[in-house]
Amino acid sequence: MWGLLDSLLQPILDLATQLLEPLLERLATVGLSEPVVQFMLMNAILGVSIYLTLNCGMFSLANAGFMAIGAYVGAILTTQHGATLGEALLYGMLVAGIIAIPVGLPVLRLRNIYLAIATIGFGEIVRLIILHFDTLAVEFRDSKIFGPIARPILKLMVEDVDARRLEITLGARGITRIPVYTETAHLVVFLLVLSYFLYRLHHSRMGRAMAAIRQDERVAASQGINVVYYKNVAFVMGAMLAGAAGVFNALATRTIEPKAYGFDKAVDILAYAVLGGLGNWLGPILGGLTLTAIPELLRELREYSGVVTGVILLLIIVYLPGGLTSLMIPSFWRNGGRYEFAKRVTTAGVVLVGLVNVLPYQIDNGRILGYEFWGLIIGNMVIVGLLLWVRYTRQRQNGGHFSLPLMGVGITGVVLFIALALVGKIDHLAVGYYVHLIGMALVGLGGWISYPAEER
Amino acid sequence: MLTLQRVSRNFGGLAALNAVDMIIPKGQVIGLIGPNGAGKTTLLNCISGLDHPTSGTITLNNKPIHRRGAHRITALGMARTYQNIRLFNEMTALQNILVAQHQQGHSTLLHSLTQWPGHWAEEKWMRQRAMTLLDQLGLQQVQHVLASNLSYGDQRRLEIARALAADPQLILLDEPTAGMNAIETEQVGQQILAMRERGITVLVVEHDMALIAQVCDAVYVLNFGQILAYGTPPEVKQNPEVIEAYLGKET
């Protein structure tokens, strides 16, 4: 089973590693080294884990606790049993998910701030149990009543159960010398699979039920939706994701200690999701990536970096109350039909333009980018301009208000690029140039399609 | 169809409902009227499972439902609308209907993840069914508009469409024409009659006596949590106790 899965996944991981290499190199030049990128990706997963519960109307802050469970399961399995990353991940997620069931059933009866308090309590309990686990384990082992139950469980964690002192979580010192198995490619592939999962969830019966519960729990119940069931499912899924992030975290940092998974972490996780945006599943991913990257990018400011980070967060809260994703979701994307098609075309265009700008890949030894300087500046300005337009036309119902600027940007982009090539500002015409042109053309086409028929 | 026996609901010391007996026969349109604060909405909440009676029994098709959760009552074939409109505001009209078809669907997350063929068939079927419903209530033009952006009348109509989407045998309408003009009220009346044509039993809470007279087979009058009168609309209109409850006693 493992062998088969391994042989299926390995080529994908290898490919991902290869593709990521140039991107990582480029990110390193702006101060985002590989470990930082890994943390960004882990935090994106954590953002999604809390998003799953928030999306179902539950204000739960238990995710740091589940992350701790995942991290310790992963660390113990790899150090004591020589488990691989895949096994650690599987068991970490399973244990977090299984613990979430008895926690969720009573706690999810609470709402809003009461649920938040209860789940903060859960997080603290987990932290304290881990802190004192070794003493507790001895107590339970030696107790007459719990001994027979505790022994086989402890046997999974430590070789010599009968030793006078047990060393499992090692208290405040934490577990050290954990093998480093987490690679950036693992995280990227995991996040991609997760994105697919979230995308399908949103377009499924279950996803709709969860959204309904968030908007009005009682009405959702009287539409025939089993509120308790779906809330628990969302809670367990969130716990499993947090557990997975914990495993990745433990197997990336060599050392873990309980205080890294306290209340601070719970609040950080909430910030990823809220500042990223709760309207869309991309929000928490974007939030996790950006909020982790900002302090690193500002490292040059040294002692002021914290202040500037705070100011940036404030600006996001004040001017983008819908989170970072509110930049990306124009009104007409929500209006199906022709707008739905226009949306796809525009997205494809933006993605192409974005890819050409971000990924300096090489094909046939020649650079796919036929230009460096001009392309980057213009391409990125186009994307930023688009996003700003979207931001200010968000409230409009009619796609027509948005289609003109889209057409304008697209056509200007195409004309400008052809002109630049003719003048000779672009060094040599490679694949990237044409991809960029096609992308721009698609953006313009998207605008034209969404232009209202009666005004055409 | 629906039977209430000595249903009471107390909020602290206040008896919102006091030993209400009610029978709603299958296939009829029954009205429920009463002055403000008479307990009409509390009664509807108790029937639909959003609230539970302090004492007494409610049975739907001979199954006791007064201790069941709302989603299990819906599964037995009951749907309702709300006096203060409670649509899912972040969803479009179409999505509101799709949510209401929850009980009709069977596909799970696993089906959706694996793109199971049955999942697509079901999605398609659900959408077609939702479109038919929106068509019937004249909402096809606004299917992709967010519920919060719909006009007041459209929101009321969407509530009715959403209730019908659950494919109910019994439908509870809580003041479906509140705030509507005469023409819109007339249309709602037509829709209620159309429901009866299709064999759906209707319990309608309403203040508009003209509408009551137009659609109802019988009317219950509720006052201070008690049934004051029962009869056909003209009978109830003549009833001196009802007149007194609405207009006060002649001195």
XYZ file of C-alpha atoms in Angstrom:
707
model
C 0.000 0.000 0.000
C 2.701 2.458 1.072
C 4.933 1.298 -1.720
C 2.280 1.882 -4.341
C 1.401 5.319 -2.960
C 5.080 6.167 -2.770
C 5.751 5.198 -6.360
C 2.741 7.243 -7.452
C 3.664 10.317 -5.455
C 7.417 10.319 -5.937
C 7.404 11.432 -9.598
C 4.971 14.226 -8.721
C 7.173 15.356 -5.852
C 10.274 15.202 -8.021
C 8.572 17.276 -10.683
C 7.401 19.772 -8.085
C 10.924 20.039 -6.668
C 12.289 20.711 -10.120
C 9.681 23.316 -10.919
C 10.090 25.017 -7.557
C 13.837 25.359 -7.755
C 14.004 28.546 -9.848
C 11.111 30.085 -7.940
C 12.799 29.424 -4.604
C 16.019 30.930 -5.931
C 14.206 34.072 -6.907
C 12.343 34.280 -3.590
C 15.633 33.869 -1.720
C 16.953 36.999 -3.390
C 14.179 39.081 -1.796
C 14.779 37.604 1.649
C 12.423 34.604 1.626
C 14.760 31.682 2.165
C 13.526 28.107 1.828
C 12.703 27.600 5.547
C 10.667 30.810 5.458
C 8.799 29.600 2.397
C 8.075 26.360 4.229
C 6.651 28.299 7.156
C 4.549 30.353 4.784
C 3.072 27.191 3.324
C 2.466 25.621 6.758
C 0.698 28.752 7.916
C -1.411 28.679 4.778
C -2.537 25.174 5.776
C -3.278 26.430 9.292
C -5.263 29.328 7.854
C -7.375 26.844 5.917
C -7.865 24.723 9.025
C -9.510 27.577 10.919
C -11.329 28.719 7.794
C -13.121 25.367 7.634
C -14.663 25.979 11.058
C -15.327 29.697 10.510
C -16.963 28.857 7.204
C -19.422 26.754 9.153
C -20.195 29.581 11.585
C -17.981 28.332 14.413
C -15.570 30.711 16.102
C -13.161 28.035 17.292
C -9.605 28.731 18.449
C -8.684 25.096 19.058
C -6.419 24.807 16.035
C -3.143 25.531 17.830
C -3.989 22.685 20.196
C -4.605 20.269 17.334
C -1.417 21.477 15.710
C 0.451 20.590 18.898
C -1.096 17.120 18.883
C -0.032 16.613 15.274
C 3.466 17.900 15.952
C 4.038 15.636 18.952
C 2.572 12.571 17.255
C 4.824 13.227 14.280
C 7.877 13.821 16.431
C 7.354 10.730 18.596
C 6.671 8.478 15.621
C 9.755 9.562 13.724
C 12.163 9.595 16.675
C 10.921 6.435 18.418
C 9.694 4.301 15.530
C 11.579 5.645 12.544
C 8.373 6.501 10.756
C 8.448 8.194 7.360
C 6.841 11.546 6.631
C 3.834 9.847 5.044
C 3.195 7.663 8.087
C 3.732 10.532 10.502
C 1.305 12.633 8.488
C -1.338 9.918 8.386
C -1.213 9.187 12.114
C -0.857 12.842 13.091
C -4.002 13.719 11.171
C -5.845 10.662 12.452
C -5.035 11.313 16.114
C -5.973 14.996 15.843
C -9.215 14.063 14.069
C -10.132 11.377 16.582
C -9.508 13.680 19.532
C -11.636 16.330 17.830
C -14.754 14.139 17.924
C -15.295 13.941 21.717
C -14.143 17.560 22.071
C -16.473 18.821 19.374
C -19.658 17.054 20.418
C -20.137 18.986 23.673
C -18.188 22.156 22.855
C -19.870 22.925 19.549
C -23.169 23.469 21.316
C -21.693 26.807 22.338
C -21.702 29.798 20.039
C -19.624 32.858 19.226
C -17.492 34.178 22.036
C -18.444 31.312 24.348
C -17.166 28.796 21.847
C -13.982 30.841 21.470
C -13.373 30.761 25.239
C -14.060 27.036 25.480
C -11.714 26.235 22.610
C -8.974 28.479 24.038
C -9.406 26.358 27.154
C -8.957 23.220 25.074
C -5.747 24.596 23.595
C -4.368 25.342 27.048
C -5.323 21.883 28.284
C -3.455 20.290 25.396
C -0.416 22.465 26.063
C -0.390 21.658 29.770
C -0.900 17.936 29.233
C 2.024 17.868 26.825
C 4.119 19.884 29.293
C 3.477 17.412 32.128
C 2.973 14.332 30.005
C 5.964 12.406 31.360
C 4.876 12.734 35.000
C 1.255 11.999 34.101
C 2.318 8.937 32.140
C 4.142 7.504 35.160
C 1.133 8.185 37.383
C -1.269 6.477 35.003
C 1.073 3.536 34.422
C 1.378 2.885 38.125
C -2.298 3.388 38.918
C -4.283 0.190 39.460
C -7.343 1.293 37.518
C -5.793 3.015 34.483
C -2.604 0.963 34.311
C -3.910 -1.774 31.991
C -5.298 0.860 29.602
C -2.331 3.206 29.759
C 0.360 0.557 29.302
C -0.367 -0.484 25.688
C -0.828 3.143 24.690
C 2.467 4.128 26.288
C 4.123 1.178 24.635
C 3.438 2.900 21.309
C 5.358 5.940 22.476
C 8.357 4.601 24.353
C 10.436 1.410 24.204
C 10.870 0.690 27.882
C 7.508 1.224 29.559
C 8.705 0.054 32.964
C 11.550 2.536 33.332
C 11.477 4.580 36.532
C 11.169 7.835 34.598
C 9.489 8.058 31.242
C 10.833 10.477 28.666
C 8.235 11.031 25.993
C 7.455 14.722 25.475
C 10.314 15.874 27.720
C 8.299 18.717 29.258
C 9.345 22.296 28.619
C 12.617 21.232 26.954
C 10.666 19.690 24.127
C 11.640 16.916 21.730
C 14.954 17.472 19.994
C 16.798 15.815 17.144
C 13.707 15.198 15.059
C 14.716 14.140 11.563
C 14.066 16.776 8.896
C 11.764 15.166 6.347
C 9.573 18.069 5.276
C 10.464 19.428 1.867
C 8.967 22.433 0.186
C 7.627 20.179 -2.564
C 5.658 18.148 -0.005
C 3.989 21.273 1.300
C 3.226 22.603 -2.152
C 1.681 19.332 -3.300
C -0.303 19.073 -0.063
C -1.580 22.609 -0.505
C -2.531 21.940 -4.120
C -4.485 18.828 -3.130
C -6.071 20.867 -0.350
C -7.061 23.572 -2.822
C -8.774 21.019 -5.009
C -10.555 19.676 -1.933
C -11.756 23.149 -0.959
C -12.843 23.949 -4.493
C -14.935 20.799 -4.710
C -16.266 21.336 -1.208
C -17.632 24.731 -2.185
C -19.470 23.299 -5.144
C -20.919 20.356 -3.283
C -24.058 19.738 -1.312
C -22.035 19.613 1.887
C -20.314 22.917 1.176
C -23.630 24.635 0.539
C -25.015 23.226 3.768
C -22.014 24.580 5.682
C -22.378 28.025 4.129
C -26.069 27.987 5.045
C -25.244 27.135 8.657
C -22.838 30.064 8.805
C -25.462 32.489 7.558
C -28.414 31.380 9.669
C -28.153 28.267 11.743
C -31.828 27.956 12.653
C -33.094 28.511 9.137
C -30.505 26.031 7.866
C -31.910 23.462 10.301
C -35.416 24.024 9.051
C -34.196 23.531 5.461
C -33.439 19.960 6.483
C -29.742 20.411 7.238
C -28.359 18.440 10.168
C -26.545 21.312 11.853
C -24.839 19.290 14.595
C -23.478 16.753 12.121
C -22.030 19.259 9.670
C -20.538 21.392 12.430
C -18.747 18.372 13.807
C -17.553 17.291 10.385
C -16.112 20.758 9.781
C -14.501 20.749 13.211
C -12.881 17.360 12.651
C -11.656 18.339 9.190
C -10.155 21.527 10.627
C -8.476 19.536 13.404
C -6.983 17.081 10.903
C -5.569 19.896 8.814
C -4.092 21.586 11.865
C -2.626 18.199 12.811
C -1.064 17.879 9.369
C 0.458 21.351 9.672
C 1.800 20.302 13.074
C 3.474 17.199 11.618
C 5.061 19.222 8.817
C 6.169 21.780 11.369
C 7.754 19.209 13.678
C 9.569 17.498 10.821
C 10.932 20.794 9.514
C 12.297 22.408 12.665
C 14.257 19.602 14.405
C 13.018 20.792 17.792
C 9.506 21.296 19.167
C 8.398 22.628 22.497
C 4.908 23.073 23.959
C 5.071 26.840 24.257
C 5.171 27.243 20.478
C 1.561 26.024 20.302
C -0.030 28.249 22.912
C -2.597 31.017 22.750
C -0.294 33.232 20.652
C -0.286 30.681 17.886
C -4.081 30.343 18.040
C -4.461 34.092 17.526
C -1.915 34.078 14.696
C -3.893 31.358 12.941
C -7.075 33.376 13.291
C -5.285 36.386 11.803
C -4.212 34.399 8.726
C -7.782 33.495 7.941
C -9.419 36.818 8.786
C -6.892 39.070 7.066
C -6.711 36.757 4.094
C -10.466 36.891 3.715
C -13.249 34.561 4.711
C -15.387 35.040 1.616
C -13.387 32.592 -0.416
C -11.195 29.566 0.234
C -8.212 31.304 -1.342
C -8.332 33.883 1.445
C -6.787 31.879 4.284
C -4.106 30.488 1.945
C -3.235 33.983 0.766
C -3.390 35.276 4.333
C -1.092 32.568 5.682
C 1.445 33.175 2.913
C 1.449 36.978 3.124
C 1.330 37.414 6.881
C 4.290 35.080 7.293
C 6.210 36.763 4.504
C 5.678 40.392 5.592
C 7.896 40.328 8.729
C 10.618 38.519 6.760
C 10.497 41.003 3.914
C 10.779 43.820 6.449
C 13.739 42.290 8.213
C 15.993 45.103 7.054
C 14.017 47.488 9.217
C 15.211 45.516 12.241
C 13.509 46.793 15.399
C 10.899 48.720 13.411
C 9.717 45.699 11.436
C 7.168 44.796 14.107
C 5.711 48.301 14.002
C 5.468 48.330 10.225
C 3.917 44.865 10.205
C 1.304 46.117 12.647
C 0.589 49.150 10.482
C 0.164 46.943 7.410
C -2.246 44.680 9.279
C -4.220 47.724 10.429
C -4.406 49.054 6.888
C -5.718 45.709 5.669
C -8.360 45.629 8.392
C -9.508 49.202 7.757
C -9.455 49.288 3.975
C -10.093 45.648 3.117
C -12.541 44.426 5.734
C -13.276 41.470 3.459
C -9.631 40.452 3.629
C -7.013 40.264 0.896
C -9.252 38.219 -1.374
C -11.771 41.026 -1.655
C -9.224 42.415 -4.091
C -9.780 39.442 -6.318
C -13.508 38.901 -6.502
C -15.346 41.362 -8.719
C -19.085 41.452 -8.622
C -19.573 40.002 -12.043
C -17.734 36.854 -11.090
C -20.718 36.033 -8.949
C -23.285 36.554 -11.691
C -23.346 33.260 -13.598
C -24.097 32.823 -17.290
C -22.043 34.953 -19.642
C -20.220 36.451 -16.668
C -19.252 32.985 -15.582
C -17.550 32.403 -18.916
C -15.956 35.854 -18.925
C -14.626 35.090 -15.483
C -12.898 31.943 -16.695
C -11.362 33.690 -19.680
C -10.127 36.590 -17.576
C -8.748 34.276 -14.932
C -6.875 32.291 -17.563
C -5.420 35.509 -18.935
C -4.375 36.847 -15.557
C -2.851 33.483 -14.641
C -0.812 33.411 -17.861
C 0.442 36.956 -17.364
C 1.187 36.198 -13.739
C 3.039 32.964 -14.528
C 5.261 34.608 -17.108
C 6.156 37.279 -14.582
C 6.690 35.150 -11.558
C 8.275 32.002 -12.895
C 11.585 32.441 -14.684
C 11.576 28.945 -16.121
C 13.865 27.703 -18.790
C 12.909 25.637 -21.783
C 15.408 24.253 -24.298
C 18.239 26.033 -22.542
C 16.825 29.345 -23.722
C 14.897 31.469 -21.285
C 11.151 31.297 -21.614
C 11.200 34.970 -20.704
C 12.152 36.936 -23.729
C 12.341 40.082 -21.692
C 13.280 40.776 -18.133
C 12.898 44.344 -17.063
C 9.996 45.693 -19.122
C 7.905 42.604 -18.829
C 8.144 42.485 -15.108
C 7.230 46.081 -14.522
C 4.400 46.309 -17.013
C 3.032 42.862 -16.252
C 2.909 43.452 -12.553
C 1.445 46.918 -12.981
C -1.318 45.415 -15.100
C -2.128 42.880 -12.407
C -2.119 45.479 -9.648
C -4.215 47.834 -11.763
C -6.726 45.083 -12.446
C -7.000 44.223 -8.800
C -7.512 47.874 -7.852
C -10.246 48.268 -10.438
C -11.914 45.174 -9.134
C -11.710 46.562 -5.644
C -13.570 49.716 -6.511
C -16.227 48.131 -8.675
C -16.943 45.332 -6.262
C -20.377 46.536 -5.237
C -21.712 46.912 -8.769
C -24.238 44.391 -9.957
C -23.660 44.846 -13.642
C -20.612 43.336 -15.301
C -20.624 46.216 -17.784
C -19.019 48.587 -15.338
C -16.069 46.303 -15.126
C -15.760 45.100 -18.681
C -14.559 48.410 -20.144
C -11.438 48.702 -17.980
C -10.743 45.031 -18.558
C -10.920 45.522 -22.312
C -8.799 48.643 -21.976
C -6.104 46.913 -19.964
C -6.063 43.898 -22.260
C -5.850 45.850 -25.517
C -3.318 48.328 -24.128
C -1.183 45.422 -22.942
C -1.213 43.748 -26.351
C -0.490 46.955 -28.261
C 2.217 48.027 -25.828
C 4.003 44.712 -26.017
C 3.952 44.557 -29.797
C 5.207 48.121 -29.888
C 7.976 47.399 -27.400
C 9.085 44.410 -29.444
C 9.117 46.462 -32.647
C 11.126 49.230 -31.038
C 13.528 46.624 -29.729
C 13.105 47.193 -26.025
C 12.416 43.488 -25.572
C 15.659 41.633 -26.128
C 14.549 38.599 -28.089
C 11.119 37.165 -28.730
C 10.818 33.911 -26.799
C 7.893 31.791 -25.691
C 7.245 34.025 -22.678
C 6.554 36.985 -24.936
C 3.812 35.145 -26.798
C 2.359 33.652 -23.640
C 2.191 37.139 -22.216
C 0.474 38.436 -25.352
C -2.079 35.632 -25.255
C -2.713 36.297 -21.560
C -3.331 39.977 -22.207
C -5.598 39.169 -25.124
C -7.612 36.813 -22.917
C -8.025 39.537 -20.287
C -9.366 41.877 -22.965
C -11.631 39.126 -24.317
C -13.008 38.524 -20.842
C -13.965 42.183 -20.671
C -15.657 42.028 -24.043
C -17.663 38.932 -23.187
C -18.939 40.441 -19.948
C -19.974 43.656 -21.683
C -23.775 43.811 -21.531
C -25.383 42.764 -24.793
C -27.723 45.749 -25.003
C -24.763 48.138 -24.990
C -22.702 46.260 -27.543
C -52.243 15.588 8.616
C -51.128 17.795 11.500
C -52.657 17.481 14.955
C -51.908 19.615 17.987
C -53.125 18.457 21.390
C -53.079 20.804 24.354
C -49.865 22.480 23.198
C -48.507 25.002 25.693
C -45.366 27.094 25.591
C -44.268 29.147 28.570
C -41.529 31.746 28.541
C -40.778 32.058 32.232
C -44.099 33.040 33.770
C -45.640 34.105 30.486
C -47.844 31.565 28.729
C -47.327 32.340 25.034
C -49.455 29.318 24.123
C -52.027 27.818 26.417
C -53.454 24.374 25.649
C -53.880 24.887 21.926
C -55.817 22.177 20.083
C -55.696 22.217 16.347
C -56.361 19.849 13.467
C -55.143 20.554 9.978
C -56.690 18.132 7.498
C -54.749 16.952 4.481
C -55.071 18.997 1.313
C -56.705 22.031 2.875
C -55.629 25.611 3.286
C -56.039 26.629 6.903
C -55.706 30.196 8.088
C -54.390 31.313 11.445
C -55.275 34.832 12.512
C -55.077 36.802 15.698
C -54.028 40.172 17.069
C -50.350 41.001 17.442
C -48.731 39.094 20.281
C -51.365 36.358 20.202
C -48.682 33.666 19.841
C -49.024 32.864 16.148
C -45.303 32.821 15.401
C -44.546 30.899 18.591
C -47.051 28.300 17.457
C -45.392 28.069 14.049
C -41.971 27.761 15.691
C -43.233 24.911 17.864
C -44.673 23.104 14.864
C -41.564 23.506 12.722
C -39.160 22.448 15.467
C -37.342 25.748 15.971
C -38.925 25.841 19.414
C -40.388 23.062 21.521
C -43.690 23.126 23.428
C -43.514 23.071 27.223
C -46.289 20.490 27.237
C -48.677 18.872 24.805
C -48.145 16.814 21.681
C -47.854 17.617 18.012
C -48.175 14.845 15.450
C -47.538 14.922 11.725
C -49.073 11.977 9.883
C -49.433 10.278 13.288
C -45.738 10.670 14.081
C -44.982 12.756 17.189
C -42.742 15.661 16.199
C -42.778 17.981 19.206
C -39.410 16.736 20.470
C -37.701 16.431 17.114
C -35.071 18.786 15.757
C -36.040 21.049 12.888
C -34.067 19.143 10.253
C -35.811 15.875 11.124
C -39.204 17.519 10.864
C -38.278 18.873 7.446
C -37.358 15.334 6.452
C -40.957 14.324 7.237
C -42.230 16.791 4.664
C -42.743 20.144 6.323
C -41.385 23.496 5.193
C -41.958 27.074 6.284
C -41.371 30.731 5.530
C -40.588 33.475 8.018
C -42.409 36.632 9.010
C -39.183 38.632 9.034
C -37.529 37.400 5.857
C -34.675 35.044 6.640
C -32.971 34.190 3.386
C -29.316 33.237 3.085
C -28.185 36.727 2.147
C -24.695 35.859 0.957
C -26.105 33.416 -1.572
C -27.816 34.015 -4.887
C -31.479 33.201 -5.394
C -30.528 29.977 -7.141
C -28.162 28.916 -4.356
C -30.869 29.553 -1.784
C -33.051 27.038 -3.587
C -30.197 24.553 -3.946
C -29.604 24.641 -0.193
C -33.262 23.958 0.427
C -33.034 20.805 -1.695
C -30.580 19.346 0.797
C -32.895 16.510 1.760
C -33.540 15.632 -1.881
C -29.864 15.093 -2.614
C -27.654 12.233 -1.539
C -24.210 13.047 -2.852
C -21.523 13.323 -0.216
C -18.203 15.103 -0.195
C -16.555 11.935 -1.446
C -18.767 11.913 -4.537
C -17.877 15.503 -5.194
C -14.146 14.949 -4.697
C -14.004 12.011 -7.055
C -16.299 13.667 -9.608
C -18.561 10.649 -9.369
C -20.900 10.523 -12.401
C -23.942 10.317 -10.130
C -22.844 13.533 -8.474
C -23.062 15.462 -11.728
C -26.393 13.936 -12.576
C -27.698 14.991 -9.193
C -26.294 18.524 -9.454
C -27.869 18.895 -12.873
C -31.177 17.540 -11.680
C -31.138 19.866 -8.676
C -30.409 22.887 -10.832
C -33.170 22.033 -13.286
C -35.626 21.575 -10.457
C -34.536 24.860 -8.884
C -34.951 26.652 -12.219
C -38.458 25.275 -12.613
C -39.358 26.591 -9.182
C -37.853 30.009 -9.844
C -39.786 30.073 -13.121
C -43.047 29.304 -11.338
C -42.579 32.214 -8.960
C -41.324 34.589 -11.628
C -37.790 34.776 -10.297
C -35.859 33.418 -13.282
C -34.595 36.914 -14.161
C -32.922 37.358 -10.795
C -31.569 33.826 -10.271
C -27.964 35.021 -10.009
C -28.643 38.064 -7.843
C -27.610 37.879 -4.202
C -30.628 37.421 -1.978
C -29.811 40.581 -0.024
C -29.975 42.623 -3.235
C -33.415 41.372 -4.275
C -36.438 43.633 -4.044
C -38.728 43.112 -1.077
C -41.400 41.345 -3.077
C -38.840 39.081 -4.720
C -37.408 38.190 -1.333
C -40.870 37.158 -0.114
C -41.409 35.114 -3.268
C -37.979 33.526 -2.912
C -38.891 32.464 0.629
C -41.931 30.684 -0.741
C -39.872 29.108 -3.535
C -37.315 27.951 -0.983
C -40.013 26.359 1.151
C -41.431 24.586 -1.913
C -37.972 23.345 -2.899
C -37.942 20.939 0.037
C -40.867 19.179 -1.655
C -43.139 19.471 1.402
C -46.528 17.926 2.088
C -47.277 20.663 4.592
C -46.140 24.242 4.237
C -46.298 26.921 6.914
C -46.503 30.501 5.639
C -45.842 33.194 8.238
C -47.445 36.404 6.941
C -46.440 35.839 3.310
C -47.948 39.146 2.144
C -46.650 41.464 4.862
C -45.644 44.737 3.223
C -46.956 43.765 -0.213
C -49.337 45.811 -2.358
C -52.748 44.579 -3.508
C -51.533 43.110 -6.795
C -48.670 41.220 -5.183
C -51.013 39.965 -2.460
C -53.345 38.698 -5.162
C -50.430 36.810 -6.766
C -49.516 35.192 -3.465
C -53.151 34.100 -3.152
C -52.911 32.476 -6.582
C -49.736 30.677 -5.531
C -51.363 29.360 -2.366
C -54.264 28.020 -4.414
C -51.770 26.465 -6.826
C -50.132 24.701 -3.889
C -53.485 23.254 -2.889
C -54.008 22.073 -6.477
C -50.760 20.122 -6.148
C -51.993 18.473 -2.968
C -49.905 20.477 -0.521
C -51.524 21.292 2.807
C -51.051 24.928 3.813
C -51.159 26.683 7.162
C -51.060 30.415 6.583
C -50.694 33.136 9.201
C -52.141 36.318 7.791
C -53.609 39.704 8.675
C -55.174 40.391 5.302
C -58.791 39.191 5.678
C -59.404 39.478 1.950
C -56.656 36.958 1.275
C -57.944 34.691 4.042
C -61.407 34.771 2.523
C -59.959 34.094 -0.925
C -57.857 31.034 -0.131
C -58.740 29.480 3.229
C -61.007 26.513 3.797
C -61.125 27.227 7.503
C -59.635 29.672 9.961
C -58.368 29.408 13.513
C -58.382 32.543 15.624
C -55.710 32.785 18.293
C -55.834 35.295 21.139
C -53.617 35.413 24.244
C -52.233 31.988 23.362
C -55.636 30.335 23.199
C -57.873 29.268 20.350
C -60.728 31.744 20.352
C -62.733 30.564 17.397
C -62.702 28.155 14.473
C -64.778 28.145 11.321
C -65.023 29.147 7.699
C -63.797 32.684 6.921
C -67.318 34.241 6.754
C -68.314 32.554 10.040
C -65.249 33.811 11.819
C -65.781 37.319 10.496
C -69.261 37.401 12.042
C -68.145 35.950 15.370
C -68.682 38.598 18.094
C -65.782 37.310 20.207
C -63.391 37.697 17.284
C -64.616 41.203 16.581
C -64.152 42.016 20.229
C -60.600 40.633 20.256
C -59.633 42.770 17.287
C -61.585 45.950 18.000
C -62.167 45.860 21.760
C -65.427 45.585 23.640
C -68.314 47.923 22.926
C -69.099 50.073 25.891
